[in-house]
Structures are given as structure tokens and as C-alpha cells.
Coordinates of C-alpha atoms and ligand atoms in Angstrom, one line a residue:
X1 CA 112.1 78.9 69.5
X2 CA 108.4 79.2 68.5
X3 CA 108.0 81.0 64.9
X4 CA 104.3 81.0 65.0
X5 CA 102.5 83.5 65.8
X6 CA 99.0 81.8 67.2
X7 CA 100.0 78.7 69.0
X8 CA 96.7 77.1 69.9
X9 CA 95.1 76.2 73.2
X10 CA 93.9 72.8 73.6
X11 CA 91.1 73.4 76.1
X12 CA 93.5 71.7 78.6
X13 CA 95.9 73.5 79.1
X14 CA 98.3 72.5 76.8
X15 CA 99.1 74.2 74.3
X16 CA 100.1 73.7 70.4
X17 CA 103.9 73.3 69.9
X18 CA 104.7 73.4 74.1
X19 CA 105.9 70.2 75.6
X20 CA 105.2 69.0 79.0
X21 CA 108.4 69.3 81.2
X22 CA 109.5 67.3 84.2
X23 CA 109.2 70.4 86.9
X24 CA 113.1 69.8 88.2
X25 CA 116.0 69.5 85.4
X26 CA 118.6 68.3 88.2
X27 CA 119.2 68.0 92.2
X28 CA 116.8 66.0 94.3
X29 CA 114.7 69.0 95.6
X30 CA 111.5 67.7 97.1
X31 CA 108.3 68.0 95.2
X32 CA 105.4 65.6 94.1
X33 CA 103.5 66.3 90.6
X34 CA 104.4 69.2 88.9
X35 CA 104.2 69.7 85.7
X36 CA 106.3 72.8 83.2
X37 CA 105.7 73.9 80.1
X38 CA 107.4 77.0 78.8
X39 CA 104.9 79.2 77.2
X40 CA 107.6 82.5 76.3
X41 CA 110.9 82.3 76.3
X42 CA 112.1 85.4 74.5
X43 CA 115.9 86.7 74.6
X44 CA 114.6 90.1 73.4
X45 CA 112.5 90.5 76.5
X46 CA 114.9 88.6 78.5
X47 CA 111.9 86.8 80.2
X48 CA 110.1 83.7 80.1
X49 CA 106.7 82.7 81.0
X50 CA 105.6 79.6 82.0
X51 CA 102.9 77.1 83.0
X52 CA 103.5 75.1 85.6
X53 CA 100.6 72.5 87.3
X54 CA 100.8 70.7 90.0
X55 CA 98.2 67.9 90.6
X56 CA 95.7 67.1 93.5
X57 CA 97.4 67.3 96.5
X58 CA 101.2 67.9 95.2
X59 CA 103.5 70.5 96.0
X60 CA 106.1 72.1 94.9
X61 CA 109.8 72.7 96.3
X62 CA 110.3 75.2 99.3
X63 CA 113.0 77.3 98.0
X64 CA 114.2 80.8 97.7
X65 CA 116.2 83.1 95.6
X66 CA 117.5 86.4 94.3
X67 CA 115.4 86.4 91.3
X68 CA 111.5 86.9 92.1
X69 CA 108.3 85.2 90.5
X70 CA 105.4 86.8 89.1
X71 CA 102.4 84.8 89.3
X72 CA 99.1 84.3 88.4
X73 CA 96.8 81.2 88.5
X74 CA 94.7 80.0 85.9
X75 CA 93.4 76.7 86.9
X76 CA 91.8 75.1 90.1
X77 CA 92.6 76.0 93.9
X78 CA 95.5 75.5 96.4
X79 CA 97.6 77.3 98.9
X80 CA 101.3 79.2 98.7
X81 CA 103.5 80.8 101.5
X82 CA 105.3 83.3 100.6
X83 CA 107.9 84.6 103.2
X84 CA 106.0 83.9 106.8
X85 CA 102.3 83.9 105.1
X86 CA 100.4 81.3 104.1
X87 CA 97.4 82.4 101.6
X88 CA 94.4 80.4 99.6
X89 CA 94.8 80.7 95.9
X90 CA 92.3 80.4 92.8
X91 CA 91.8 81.7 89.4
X92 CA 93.2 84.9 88.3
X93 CA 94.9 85.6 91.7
X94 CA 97.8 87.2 91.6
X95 CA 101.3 85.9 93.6
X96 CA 104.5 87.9 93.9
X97 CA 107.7 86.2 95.1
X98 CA 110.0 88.7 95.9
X99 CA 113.7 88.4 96.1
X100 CA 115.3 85.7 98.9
X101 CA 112.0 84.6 100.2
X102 CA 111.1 81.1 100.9
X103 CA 107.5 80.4 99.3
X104 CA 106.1 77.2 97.8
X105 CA 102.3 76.1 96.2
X106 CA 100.1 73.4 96.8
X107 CA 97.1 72.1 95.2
X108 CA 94.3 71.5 97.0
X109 CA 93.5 68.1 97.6
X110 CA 90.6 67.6 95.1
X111 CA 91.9 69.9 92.4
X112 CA 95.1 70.7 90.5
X113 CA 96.7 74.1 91.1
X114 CA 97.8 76.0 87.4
X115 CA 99.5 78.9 87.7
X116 CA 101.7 81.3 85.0
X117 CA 104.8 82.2 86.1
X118 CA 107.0 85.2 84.8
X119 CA 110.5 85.3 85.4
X120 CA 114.1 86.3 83.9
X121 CA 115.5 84.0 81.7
X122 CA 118.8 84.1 83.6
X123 CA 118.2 82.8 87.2
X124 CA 120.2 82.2 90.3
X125 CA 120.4 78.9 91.8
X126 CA 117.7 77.7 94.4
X127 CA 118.4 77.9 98.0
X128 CA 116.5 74.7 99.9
X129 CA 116.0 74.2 103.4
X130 CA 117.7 71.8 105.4
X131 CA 114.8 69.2 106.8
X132 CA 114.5 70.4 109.9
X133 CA 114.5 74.4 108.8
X134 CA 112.1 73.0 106.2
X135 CA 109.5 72.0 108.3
X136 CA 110.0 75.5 110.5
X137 CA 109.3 77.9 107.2
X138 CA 106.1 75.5 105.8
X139 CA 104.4 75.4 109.2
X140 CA 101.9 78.4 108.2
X141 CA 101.1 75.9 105.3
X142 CA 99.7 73.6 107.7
X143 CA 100.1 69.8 107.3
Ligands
LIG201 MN1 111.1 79.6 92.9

């Protein structure tokens, strides 16, 4: 738990204190380059806010879930679906997730795709997609 009360930015987003995450803990959910850092992870508020990144042309998993995801980008470009949409994204856009809907984000090819993300501390468990299923929900994503 962070006692500071400034915790600097590094001009790279990284910040002082915050380590660099592997995006998954467990399971062998399919991703490619993402990046977590938790930024605020405060019992009080019983929320945390994170940083996740995820490099030139990386995703990350197509899941969904009872809890929901407030988001809001911060650095470069990509594309999410959320539910049966599929929408470009860029700095200080803002994303909701709500509950039980499958979404996922994508960098764009030539830039990474950094994006806060607010949710509970106390999460359910991710629902994925079987392969097939998979490729049926990410098809508004394109390629
Ligand atoms: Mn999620």
C-alpha cells in the first residue's frame, strides 16, 4: 500500500513506486502484450484504478463479467467492442463496460493503446469464449 502522497510520473507512463505487471495472474486466456500497473488500490473506496497498455498491434482477452469497467484512455489509438459494437479509440475517450458484456481493446498497429481502468476491488471471475463463439463476438473488430 502506497503511503506517499505524490507519487511521480515518469514522462512514460510509469509511475514512481508502481510496478509493471504481467496483464493475466493465472488461466491461459488469450492476449498478446499487455502490460498492468495498479495506480489505486484503496479498501476505503473499495476500488482500484489501473493502467493497463497494450503494445502495437496486441490485444487484450475477450471476456465478460458481472462487474463493469470504467475506462478512459490516455495514450495512443486502437479499437474496443463492447457488447455487438466495435468503436475507434484515442486519448481522453471514455469506455464503459457494463455488466456481462463481452468487450476487448486493441492497439492500433503502429501505436500502443494506454487506457485507465476503474473497477471494484472485489471482482467476479472472467467468462471467455469458446474458439469458435470467440471468433463470432470479435467479428465487428475486424481482422
Ligand atoms: Mn474485463
Amino acid at each position: 500500500m502506497n503511503d506517499k502522497p505524490v507519487r511521480r510520473h515518469d514522462g512514460a507512463f510509469h509511475w514512481e513506486g508502481v510496478d509493471v505487471l504481467a496483464y493475466k495472474q493465472e488461466g491461459t486466456a488469450p492476449f498478446r502484450d499487455v502490460t498492468r500497473q495498479v495506480l489505486f488500490d484503496d479498501p476505503a473506496m473499495g476500488a482500484q484504478l489501473r493502467y493497463f497498455e497494450v503494445a502495437p498491434g496486441g490485444w487484450t482477452t475477450l471476456e465478460r463479467h458481472e462487474h463493469v469497467h470504467n475506462v478512459m484512455v490516455i495514450r495512443g489509438r486502437g479499437r474496443c467492442l463492447v457488447g455487438e459494437s466495435a468503436h475507434e479509440i484515442g486519448p481522453n475517450d471514455l469506455v464503459s463496460v457494463p455488466p456481462m458484456t463481452w468487450h476487448q481493446f486493441r492497439a492500433a498497429e503502429g501505436e500502443p493503446l494506454g487506457f485507465l481502468c476503474l473497477v471494484n476491488r472485489e471482482r467476479d471471475r472472467p467468462q471467455l469464449p469458446g474458439e469458435a463463439e470467440a471468433r463470432e463476438i470479435s467479428r465487428p473488430l475486424g481482422g
